[in-house]
CSV table of C-alpha atoms and ligand atoms in Angstrom, one decimal:
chain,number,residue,atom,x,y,z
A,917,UNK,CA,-28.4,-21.0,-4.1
A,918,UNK,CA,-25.3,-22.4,-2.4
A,919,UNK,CA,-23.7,-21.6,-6.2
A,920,UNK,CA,-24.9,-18.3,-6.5
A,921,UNK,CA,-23.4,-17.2,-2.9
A,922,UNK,CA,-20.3,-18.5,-4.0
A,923,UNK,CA,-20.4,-16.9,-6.8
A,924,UNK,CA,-21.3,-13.4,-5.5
A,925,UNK,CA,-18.6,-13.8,-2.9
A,926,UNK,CA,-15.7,-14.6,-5.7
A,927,UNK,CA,-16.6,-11.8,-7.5
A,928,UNK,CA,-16.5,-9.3,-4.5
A,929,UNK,CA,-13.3,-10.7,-3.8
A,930,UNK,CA,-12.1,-10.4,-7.2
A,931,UNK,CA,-13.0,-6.6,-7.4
A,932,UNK,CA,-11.0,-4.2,-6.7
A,933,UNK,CA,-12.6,-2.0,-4.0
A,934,UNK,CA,-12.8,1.1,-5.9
A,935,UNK,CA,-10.6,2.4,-9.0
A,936,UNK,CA,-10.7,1.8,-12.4
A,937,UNK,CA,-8.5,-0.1,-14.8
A,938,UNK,CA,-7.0,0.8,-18.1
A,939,UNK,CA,-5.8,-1.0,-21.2
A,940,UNK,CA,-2.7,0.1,-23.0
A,941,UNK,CA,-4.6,2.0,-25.5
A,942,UNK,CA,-6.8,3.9,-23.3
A,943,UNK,CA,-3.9,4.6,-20.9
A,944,UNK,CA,-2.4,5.8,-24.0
A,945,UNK,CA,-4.7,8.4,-24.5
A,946,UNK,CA,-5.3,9.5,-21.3
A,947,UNK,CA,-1.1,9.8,-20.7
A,948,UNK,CA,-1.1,11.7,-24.2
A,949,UNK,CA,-4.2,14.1,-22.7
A,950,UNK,CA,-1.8,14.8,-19.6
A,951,UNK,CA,0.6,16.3,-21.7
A,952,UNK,CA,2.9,13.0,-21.7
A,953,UNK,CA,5.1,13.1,-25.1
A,954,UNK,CA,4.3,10.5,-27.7
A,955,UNK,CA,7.8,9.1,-27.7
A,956,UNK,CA,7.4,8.0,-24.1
A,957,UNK,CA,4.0,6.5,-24.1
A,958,UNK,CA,4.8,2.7,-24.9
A,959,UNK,CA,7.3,3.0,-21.7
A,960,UNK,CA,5.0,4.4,-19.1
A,961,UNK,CA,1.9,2.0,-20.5
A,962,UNK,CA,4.6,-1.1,-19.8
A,963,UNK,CA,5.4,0.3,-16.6
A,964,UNK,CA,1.5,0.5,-15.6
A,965,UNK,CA,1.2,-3.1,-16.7
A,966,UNK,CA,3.6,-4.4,-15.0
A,967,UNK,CA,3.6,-2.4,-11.7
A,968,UNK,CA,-0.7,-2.2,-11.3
A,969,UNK,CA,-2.3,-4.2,-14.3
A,970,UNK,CA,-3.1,-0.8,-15.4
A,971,UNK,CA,-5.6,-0.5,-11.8
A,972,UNK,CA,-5.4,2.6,-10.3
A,973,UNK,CA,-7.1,1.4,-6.7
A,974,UNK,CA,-4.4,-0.7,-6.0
A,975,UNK,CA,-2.0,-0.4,-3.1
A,976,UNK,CA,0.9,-3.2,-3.2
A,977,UNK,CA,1.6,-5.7,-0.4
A,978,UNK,CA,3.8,-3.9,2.3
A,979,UNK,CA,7.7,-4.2,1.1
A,980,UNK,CA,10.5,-5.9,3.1
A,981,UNK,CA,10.9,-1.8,4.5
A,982,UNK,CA,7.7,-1.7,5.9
A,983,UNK,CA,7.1,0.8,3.0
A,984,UNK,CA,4.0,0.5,0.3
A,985,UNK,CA,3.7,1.3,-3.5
A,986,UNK,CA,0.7,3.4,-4.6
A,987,UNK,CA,-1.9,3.6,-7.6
A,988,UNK,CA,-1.3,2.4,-11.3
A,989,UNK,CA,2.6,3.6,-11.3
A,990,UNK,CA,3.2,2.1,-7.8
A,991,UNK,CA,4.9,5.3,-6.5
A,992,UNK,CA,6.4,4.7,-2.8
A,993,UNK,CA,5.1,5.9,0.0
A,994,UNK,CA,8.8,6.4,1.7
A,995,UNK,CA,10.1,9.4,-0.6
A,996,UNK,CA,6.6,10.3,-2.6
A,997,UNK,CA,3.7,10.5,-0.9
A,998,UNK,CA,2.3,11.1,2.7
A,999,UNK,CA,0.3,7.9,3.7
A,1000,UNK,CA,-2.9,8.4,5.8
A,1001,UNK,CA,-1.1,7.0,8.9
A,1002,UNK,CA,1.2,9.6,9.4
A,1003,UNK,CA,4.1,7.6,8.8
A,1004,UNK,CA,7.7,9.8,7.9
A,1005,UNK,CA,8.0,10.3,4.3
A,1006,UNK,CA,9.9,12.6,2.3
A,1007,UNK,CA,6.7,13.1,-0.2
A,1008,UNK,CA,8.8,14.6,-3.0
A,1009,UNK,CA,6.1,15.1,-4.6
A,1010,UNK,CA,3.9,17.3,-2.0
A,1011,UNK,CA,0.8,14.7,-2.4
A,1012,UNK,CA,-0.9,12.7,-0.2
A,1013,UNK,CA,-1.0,8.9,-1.2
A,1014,UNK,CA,-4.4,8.0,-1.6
A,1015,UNK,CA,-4.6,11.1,-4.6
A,1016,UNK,CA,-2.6,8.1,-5.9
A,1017,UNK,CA,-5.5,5.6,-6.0
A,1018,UNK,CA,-8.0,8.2,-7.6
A,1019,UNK,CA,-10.0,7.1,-10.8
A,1020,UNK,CA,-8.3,10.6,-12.3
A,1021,UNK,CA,-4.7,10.0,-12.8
A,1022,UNK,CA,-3.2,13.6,-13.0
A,1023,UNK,CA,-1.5,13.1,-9.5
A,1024,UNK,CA,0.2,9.6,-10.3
A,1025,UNK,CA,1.4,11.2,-13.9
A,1026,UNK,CA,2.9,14.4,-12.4
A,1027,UNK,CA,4.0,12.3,-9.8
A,1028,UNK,CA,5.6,9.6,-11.9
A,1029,UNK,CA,7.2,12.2,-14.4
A,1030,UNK,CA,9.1,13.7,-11.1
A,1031,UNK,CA,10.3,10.5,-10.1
A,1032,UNK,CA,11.6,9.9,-13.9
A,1033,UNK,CA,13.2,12.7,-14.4
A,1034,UNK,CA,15.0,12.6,-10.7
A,1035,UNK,CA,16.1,9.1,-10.4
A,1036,UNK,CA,15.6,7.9,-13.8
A,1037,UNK,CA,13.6,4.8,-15.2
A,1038,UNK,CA,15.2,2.7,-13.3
A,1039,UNK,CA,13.2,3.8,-9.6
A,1040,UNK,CA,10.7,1.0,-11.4
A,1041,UNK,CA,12.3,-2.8,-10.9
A,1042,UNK,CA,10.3,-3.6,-13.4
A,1043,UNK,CA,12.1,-1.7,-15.4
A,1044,UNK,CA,14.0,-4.6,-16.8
A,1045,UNK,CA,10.4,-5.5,-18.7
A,1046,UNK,CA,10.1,-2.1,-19.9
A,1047,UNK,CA,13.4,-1.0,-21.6
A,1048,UNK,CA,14.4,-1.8,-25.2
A,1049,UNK,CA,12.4,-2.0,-27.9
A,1050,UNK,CA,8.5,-2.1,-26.9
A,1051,UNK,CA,6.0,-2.7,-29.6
A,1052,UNK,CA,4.7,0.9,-31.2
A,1053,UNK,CA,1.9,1.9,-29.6
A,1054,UNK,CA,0.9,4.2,-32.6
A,1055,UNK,CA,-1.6,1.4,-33.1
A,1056,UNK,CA,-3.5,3.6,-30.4
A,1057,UNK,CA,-4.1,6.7,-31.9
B,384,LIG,C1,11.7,0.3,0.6
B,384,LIG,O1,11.5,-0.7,-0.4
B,384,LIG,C2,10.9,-0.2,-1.6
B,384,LIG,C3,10.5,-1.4,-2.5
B,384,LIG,O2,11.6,-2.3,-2.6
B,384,LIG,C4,11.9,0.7,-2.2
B,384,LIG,O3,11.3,1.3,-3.4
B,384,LIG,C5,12.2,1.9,-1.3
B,384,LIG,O4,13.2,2.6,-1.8
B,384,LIG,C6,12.7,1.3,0.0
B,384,LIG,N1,12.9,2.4,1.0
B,384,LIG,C7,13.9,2.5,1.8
B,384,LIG,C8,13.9,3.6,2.8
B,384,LIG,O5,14.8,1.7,1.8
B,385,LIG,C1,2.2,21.3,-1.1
B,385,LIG,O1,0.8,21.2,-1.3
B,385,LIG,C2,0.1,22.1,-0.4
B,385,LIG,C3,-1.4,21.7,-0.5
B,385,LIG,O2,-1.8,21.2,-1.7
B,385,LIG,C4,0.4,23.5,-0.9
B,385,LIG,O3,-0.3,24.4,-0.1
B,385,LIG,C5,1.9,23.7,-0.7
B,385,LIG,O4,2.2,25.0,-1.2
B,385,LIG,C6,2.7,22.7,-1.5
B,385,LIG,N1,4.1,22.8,-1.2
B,385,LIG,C7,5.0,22.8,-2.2
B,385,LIG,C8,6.4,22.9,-1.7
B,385,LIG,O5,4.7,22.8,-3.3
B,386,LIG,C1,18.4,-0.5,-21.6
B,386,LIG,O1,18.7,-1.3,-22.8
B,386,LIG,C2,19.8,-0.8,-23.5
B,386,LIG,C3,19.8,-1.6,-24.8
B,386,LIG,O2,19.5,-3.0,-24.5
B,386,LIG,C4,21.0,-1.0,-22.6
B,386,LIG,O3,22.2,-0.6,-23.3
B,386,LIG,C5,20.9,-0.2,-21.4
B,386,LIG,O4,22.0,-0.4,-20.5
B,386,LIG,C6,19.6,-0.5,-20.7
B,386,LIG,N1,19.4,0.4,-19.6
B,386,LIG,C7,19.0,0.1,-18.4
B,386,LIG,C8,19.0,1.2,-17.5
B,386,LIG,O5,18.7,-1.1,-18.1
């Protein structure tokens, strides 16, 4: 019993609270169905695993700023999006952050193609994982 109610309480733990995760495949797809060009699919799958694990629930621990990255492209909450708590941001892109953490990732794609084409792929540190040559994802599709 003592087992099992460890158990139960490791898995809550372990669960995101709500969301749902990808893989690079079906993140793939779902990019692709958004209207995302072929050529740039392998990019924004490596940014998703490397920013979110490809989760979409997840908001990240609270930067050095005070700030906090949102959903499976971890878009900031300082220039993108207007967090819940009223805090000052510039929300670029008109959205409040928590249509970031949605199971249906239209607003983090929009989103994340704005901040692209402003600022480049380099708004993503992890950027340096992502550039190069990635393996083809044609394997997808
Ligand atoms: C706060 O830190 C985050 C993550 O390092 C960064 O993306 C963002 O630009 C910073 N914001 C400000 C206002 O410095
Ligand atoms: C921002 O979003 C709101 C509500 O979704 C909309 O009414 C408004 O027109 C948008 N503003 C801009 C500048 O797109
Ligand atoms: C990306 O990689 C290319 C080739 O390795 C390099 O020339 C370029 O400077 C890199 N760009 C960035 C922004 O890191």
């Amino acid at each position: 019993m003592k087992v099992l109610a460890f158990f139960i309480l490791a898995l809550a733990l372990a669960a995101p609270a709500f969301g749902i995760t990808f893989d690079r495949c079906s993140l793939a797809h779902e990019l692709y169905s958004l209207d995302v060009p072929m050529d740039q699919l392998a990019r924004w799958t490596c940014i998703a695993e490397r920013e979110s694990s490809y989760r979409t629930g997840v908001v990240g621990p609270t930067n050095s700023n005070g700030s906090n990255d949102y959903g499976i492209f971890q878009i900031n909450n300082y220039y993108w999006c207007q967090p819940a708590n009223g805090r000052f941001s510039y929300n670029e892109c008109n959205l409040s952050c928590d249509d970031l953490l949605t199971d249906d990732i239209s607003d983090s794609v929009r989103c994340a193609r704005q901040i692209q084409r402003q600022q480049g792929w380099t708004a993503w540190a992890t950027w340096k994982y992502c550039n190069g040559t990635l393996p083809s994802i044609d394997s997808c599709f």
